[in-house]
Every structure is written in structure tokens, then in C-alpha cells.
Amino acid sequence: MKKIIFILFVLFSCIIVKGNDGYKLWLEYQKVSAPRLVRQYNEAISGIVVKSQSATLKIAESELRLALERMLDKKISPLNIAAHNAILLGTPESSAEIKTMLSSGNFSLGDEGFVIQSRRINNMTTTVIAANKDIGVLYGVFAFIRLIQTHQPINNLSIINVPKIKNRVLNHWDNLNRSVERGYAGISIWNWHTLPGYIDQRYIDYARANASIGINGTVLTNVNANSQVLTQEYLVKVKALADAFRPYGIKVYLTAKFSAPIELGGIKTADPLNQEVINWWKNKCREIYSLIPDFGGFLVKANSEGQPGPQGYGKTHADGANMFAGALEPYGGIVMWRAFVYDVRVQKEGEHFTEGSGGEHTQTIASGDRFKQAYAEFKPLDGQFKKNVLLQVKNGPIDFQPREPFSPLFGAMPQTPLMMEFQITQEYVGQSTTLAYLAPMFKECLDADTYSKGKGSTVARVIDGTIDGHTVSGIAGVANIGNDRNWTGHLFGQANWYAFGRLAWNYDLSPETIAEEWIRQTFNNNDAFINPVKRIMSASREAVINYMTPLGLNHIMGTSHHYGPAPWVKNAGRADWNPVYYHKADSVGIGFDRTKTGSDALAQYAPEVRQQWSDMNTCDYRYLLWFHHVPWNYKINTGSTLWNELCYRYQSGVDTVRWMQQTWDGLDNLVDKERFQHVRMLLGIQEQEAVWWRNACLLYFQTFSKMPFPPGFEEPYKDLSYYQSLKFPLAPGIGGNL
Ligand code: BDP
């Protein structure tokens, strides 16, 4: 007996001390305690009716039961017939009532949409969660659960919800040795060594979390690809993951290394027009689909940063993409061809070069501005891609910076479906020590107006296909997930995964709405907690921009690892690997002139967009240094001189982080100790990093401006040489294709 008491005591203390490690994400399903709500929910829910044994509907039912039992603290029984206050789940195939309901209304739910409706069936009040396909029911169940999690009413419901974008995909930059390129949350969650025999519970929890926010695809491997994953040995491991994910509506995709026919097939070339190469890929696809009948397709990074590609054989990106498309076509697979394609050896317009594996071609990046390269390479290919090719364009013409103008490719290729590629992992946004809520960044880009077909031609409407009439559409997010207990390293990284999924489903949601949903589901429904945390989240990305890259500065992070500031670096292998290339600070001023007097990158945009950025006097200060080389003492449109504004921005970024710290410190009684301390300590690190960024950048830029810091400015406590001496050879996330 004593022993049992002791064990119970140890277990109990473990629970208290351990608190909440964040593993359960936004799916903890906390008990509803407000008596009014408990009464309301209990009255509205008597049990669940579902008549199907399909894997997905079973999951939908058990998820709903689990959630209701936890939140309402009562047993939820399965019901066989519609009873008073039952929840009826299903599709026209599984339920006659639903068949009648869906055929009588004007629902247009497609394959993934759902309806949640309070209606009378057989004279009983019923909540119906219905869809054309099983997966829609699962999405509907998660939406219904969310209503209760966020304490919404569930009477008189009439919700029709259909995703706006078809392929909503995570990109894992995970290597086969489990390192993760730009990963800051431990190692890869894919344990290739123990697959296919061992299905880690994490795989199921991962699929479930993704399904709860509508993500329906995952690219398992790094864009810097390893052809090994295409061998039979690895394909059976991929199949095991695909089987685990299938009931959750998630398709698997792989990255295809362009040179795989050489590496695995023993063929002498990877030329996309060579018949042997074409056959090799056709056979490979046949093999893949015999194992994974719903395999999603390939993501390809070609002719970029050392990755092989069609240009190595004198062929175009369209030739390369179409070869894959042809092999995937019979099975309904797609190719996601990346537009991030600057080649490491090319800088000047019309420069000729020969790539390792043969062939010669011409690159066309006018005036050596990398900003212009993707457009210059792809725009002429519009109309040449097969129907199952999507061009995946990064957020930003340069590279996932904290704030970039939208890529001029959006709106410029009406005959090609363009996918958006966001980076959820925080490579350039402070990595794992930084609280930066990225929904405002995603949304800013999605809402940007390309004017391609007149006012209102937003990036979102380009990618969802409505502007140019495409039926295939997609959006990708580079995942921030690793095997850390809390999945994302920083707990608030979970909010970025969540926000990506929610916006991919419905880009009309506001960042504030999404933040509030996430806070309520992840923490609690207490306004005294929700409001300050929402304020912290809303301010966080702008704070990071201010203390890292204000006024349109970009790419001044430490070389290779991209951790911390290093605007002074000027000796990297090619011009556009150096921060000095991006900021162009000199005795006159700072910023990259992309107007007619400079690289004229602005010419790649529609006239209306060009106009909003082309005049230094009217250009939004947030984009100023993206497009203009501005004199230090020039009075910009905020009313200050450029130098003073720069100092002010850096300081205000630091101030905001301190405010975030204070605000969080005030919440210690409203959240469990473990998560409170986790966030508190990371905010402490973030504050030091913000000060480091401010000091290092301003001391360095001051060597050009030669101007004093304005009054009231916090003087740096170290000199420039100290900051320049800092080295981080072991910083996490550095790449490779292992
Ligand atoms: C850069 C990353 C690099 C990626 C590359 C890409 O630093 O690790 O491989 O993007 O997207 O920003 O291909």
C-alpha cells in the first residue's frame, strides 16, 4: 500500500512539475468551465450518429467524441438512429438523410468543403456535419470542435465552408540523416531508419494536427534533394508514411533530384529530352504509384544553388518540368517547379557559361540584380508548361526576408498556375529564439494587389486561380516542425504553423482572428490572457523588422547560418551572397536603386504597382530601401531624416520587445508554469538579440553616415569590432542534402 501511495505521489508531482510541454498543440480540448456554456453545450449534444466504417469517418467520430468528452466532461455515446440533439456525421454515401439534404440545397462543397447545419430530421433537433467526401466531414468535425474550443454558440448553425486553394502543402526541408535544413526544432520527425516497420505516434499526431487546419499535402524531403529517397528501399518507407497519413486527407510528395537517372539509373545524362531519361522517370513513377496510388507528385529545385537542372543540357525549365509532368500525368500527379532559380555562377546579363553536366546556355539577369532573375527566366516560358505543372514562387523576389515586396511573377504569367511558397520556419526571422507571429506577413503578401487584371487582382486571387481561370491551385509553407517535444522549438512557432494552414484554407481570415483562435485553443479562453497575448503577437513581426531590417533593408544576416546581424560582410563567393550587395551603404546614403536610374526592377511590375514605389518622396517607408538609394540626411515621408528614422526604428524594435517581455511577465498567474517560463526565457534572449542587432547595424551604418545618434537614443555598450568578431560556426539549421 505504501508503495502504491509513493508511486501515486511521484506521478502526481511529475504532472505538477512537468506542467504543459506544448506537445498537444491547439488540440488539448480543455474542459469548458463557464456554467452557462456547459449547460448550453450539454443541451445541444446528446450523442453522435455516424453510419460508416471508412477509416476517415471513424477518425472523425472518435475525434469528435474525444473532444466532447474532454471539453464537456461527460460520456458521449454513439447513437444508431437520429435522436433528439444528436450530431449526425456523414456523406451522401453514408447517410440517406444527408443525401436528401445535400441534393436539395445549393451547397457546391466540392471534394473537401463541408456544411454544418442545425436542422430538424425526423422531427428531432439535429446538428448535421456533412460533406460530399469523408475528408470534408473530418474538416467539418474539426471546425465544429473549434466552435466549442473557442466558446462560440452551437445553436442555429448554418456554416458552409470550402477551401479556396486546392493543394495546401507543407514543405519539409528534411534530410535523410534527420538533419533539417533551416530547422530550429530538433531533428526531423521522420525516422527513416525505423521505417517502414515502426509507425511513431508522432506521425499520426502530425497528420491529425494538419487535418485540423486543412493542410492536405506534405513534401517529406529537402528541396536540396537526395536521389536515395527514390530507391525501392526508401519508397517502401515513404509508402508507410503515406498509409498513415491517408485517412487524414494528406498526400505525400517527394523532392526529385534532377540527376537521379545518372545517380540511380546509371544513365550518362539527365537531359530532359533524352528518351532513356524520359523512360527512367516514367518507370520510376510507375513504381511509386504501384506502392502509393495517391502519391501527390514532385517538388523540384533545379538550376539553383548548385542543384542540377535542364539548363545544364541547354534545355529550359519548361522542358525539365514537362518531362516530370509527362511521367506523372497518367496517375494524376503534379509537379511543383520552383522559381527560386538563381544559378551560382551567373550574375551578368547575357553571360554564357557551361554547367558541369553538359550544355551551354544564356542567363538573363539584367544589370546583375538578383531581384529580377526569376521573372527574367520564367516570364518568357508562360504558356509552355503542361497542365499539371505549378510554378512555386517564393514570398519575395529575393528570399523570404522579414518584409519583401511581392514577387513580380505574380500576375505576370496568366497561362501558368503559380503557387505561393511561404517560409514558416524562421530562417530570416530570428530562428528559434524569436517570438514573431507571421500571419501578418503571409497576409500582407496575399493581399498585395498585382493589378494584373485591374484593381483587386490580389496575389491571393492569382494563386487561387480565379484571376486567370486555373482549376489547379496551390500554396506551400516551409515547415518549422521538428522532433522537439513542442514540435516547433519556440512555442509561438506553433501559431505560425496554425496560421499557415488557416490562411491556406481561407486567405480572407484576419491575422487577429487566427491569433485569437490559436490562443483560445492552445491556452485558455480568459480575456485577461487572450487580449495581451494577442497584442504581443500582433506587434511581434513589426518589432523584428524594426530591430533587424527596417525601412526596406534586407538580407543583412550572418553569412550561411543567417543568425544575427552581419551587414559588413563583403567577401563571400559571389556578389549577391554579400549583405553589402543588398544595402549598398556608402557616404551618400543607403538602399538599392531599382528605379530607372538603377536596375529598373520596378519595370517588372504593373504600372500601378510601379507607380506606388517609384518615387522616393511617396514610396511607402516600409519598402523605401528596397527601391531607392536614399541620402542619409534626406527628409523622408515620415518627417525625419533617413538617418534619424533608421535609429528610431532600430530603437523602437528593441522597445517593443521589452514591452512584450513586461506584458508576458504580467501573465504568470494565467498560464501553467512550464509554458510561462519557456516563453519568458526566450523573450529574454530575444531582447538581447534585438539590442545586438540594433547596436551592430547602427554602429556599422554610422561609419558611412558619419552622423551622431539622435538624442534619447540608447548608446551601444560595445564597439563595432566586437560585433564583427562574433562567429557562430555551429549555429543550427545549416544545409546540405544528406
Ligand atoms: C535559402 C536557404 C537555403 C535553401 C534555399 C532554397 O538559405 O537553405 O536551400 O533558400 O529555398 O533561403 O532553395
PDB file of C-alpha atoms in Angstrom, residues 559 568-575 577-580:
ATOM      1  CA  THR A 559      26.514  34.554 -43.845  1.00  0.00           C
ATOM      2  CA  TRP A 568      29.544  44.314 -43.150  1.00  0.00           C
ATOM      3  CA  VAL A 569      30.220  41.019 -44.944  1.00  0.00           C
ATOM      4  CA  LYS A 570      31.656  41.596 -48.427  1.00  0.00           C
ATOM      5  CA  ASN A 571      33.945  38.674 -49.183  1.00  0.00           C
ATOM      6  CA  ALA A 572      31.513  35.824 -49.947  1.00  0.00           C
ATOM      7  CA  GLY A 573      31.889  33.817 -53.190  1.00  0.00           C
ATOM      8  CA  ARG A 574      29.615  35.864 -55.410  1.00  0.00           C
ATOM      9  CA  ALA A 575      28.318  39.400 -55.209  1.00  0.00           C
ATOM     10  CA  TRP A 577      25.849  36.419 -51.275  1.00  0.00           C
ATOM     11  CA  ASN A 578      27.118  39.536 -49.523  1.00  0.00           C
ATOM     12  CA  PRO A 579      24.999  41.791 -47.335  1.00  0.00           C
ATOM     13  CA  VAL A 580      26.798  44.843 -48.797  1.00  0.00           C
TER      14      VAL A 580
END
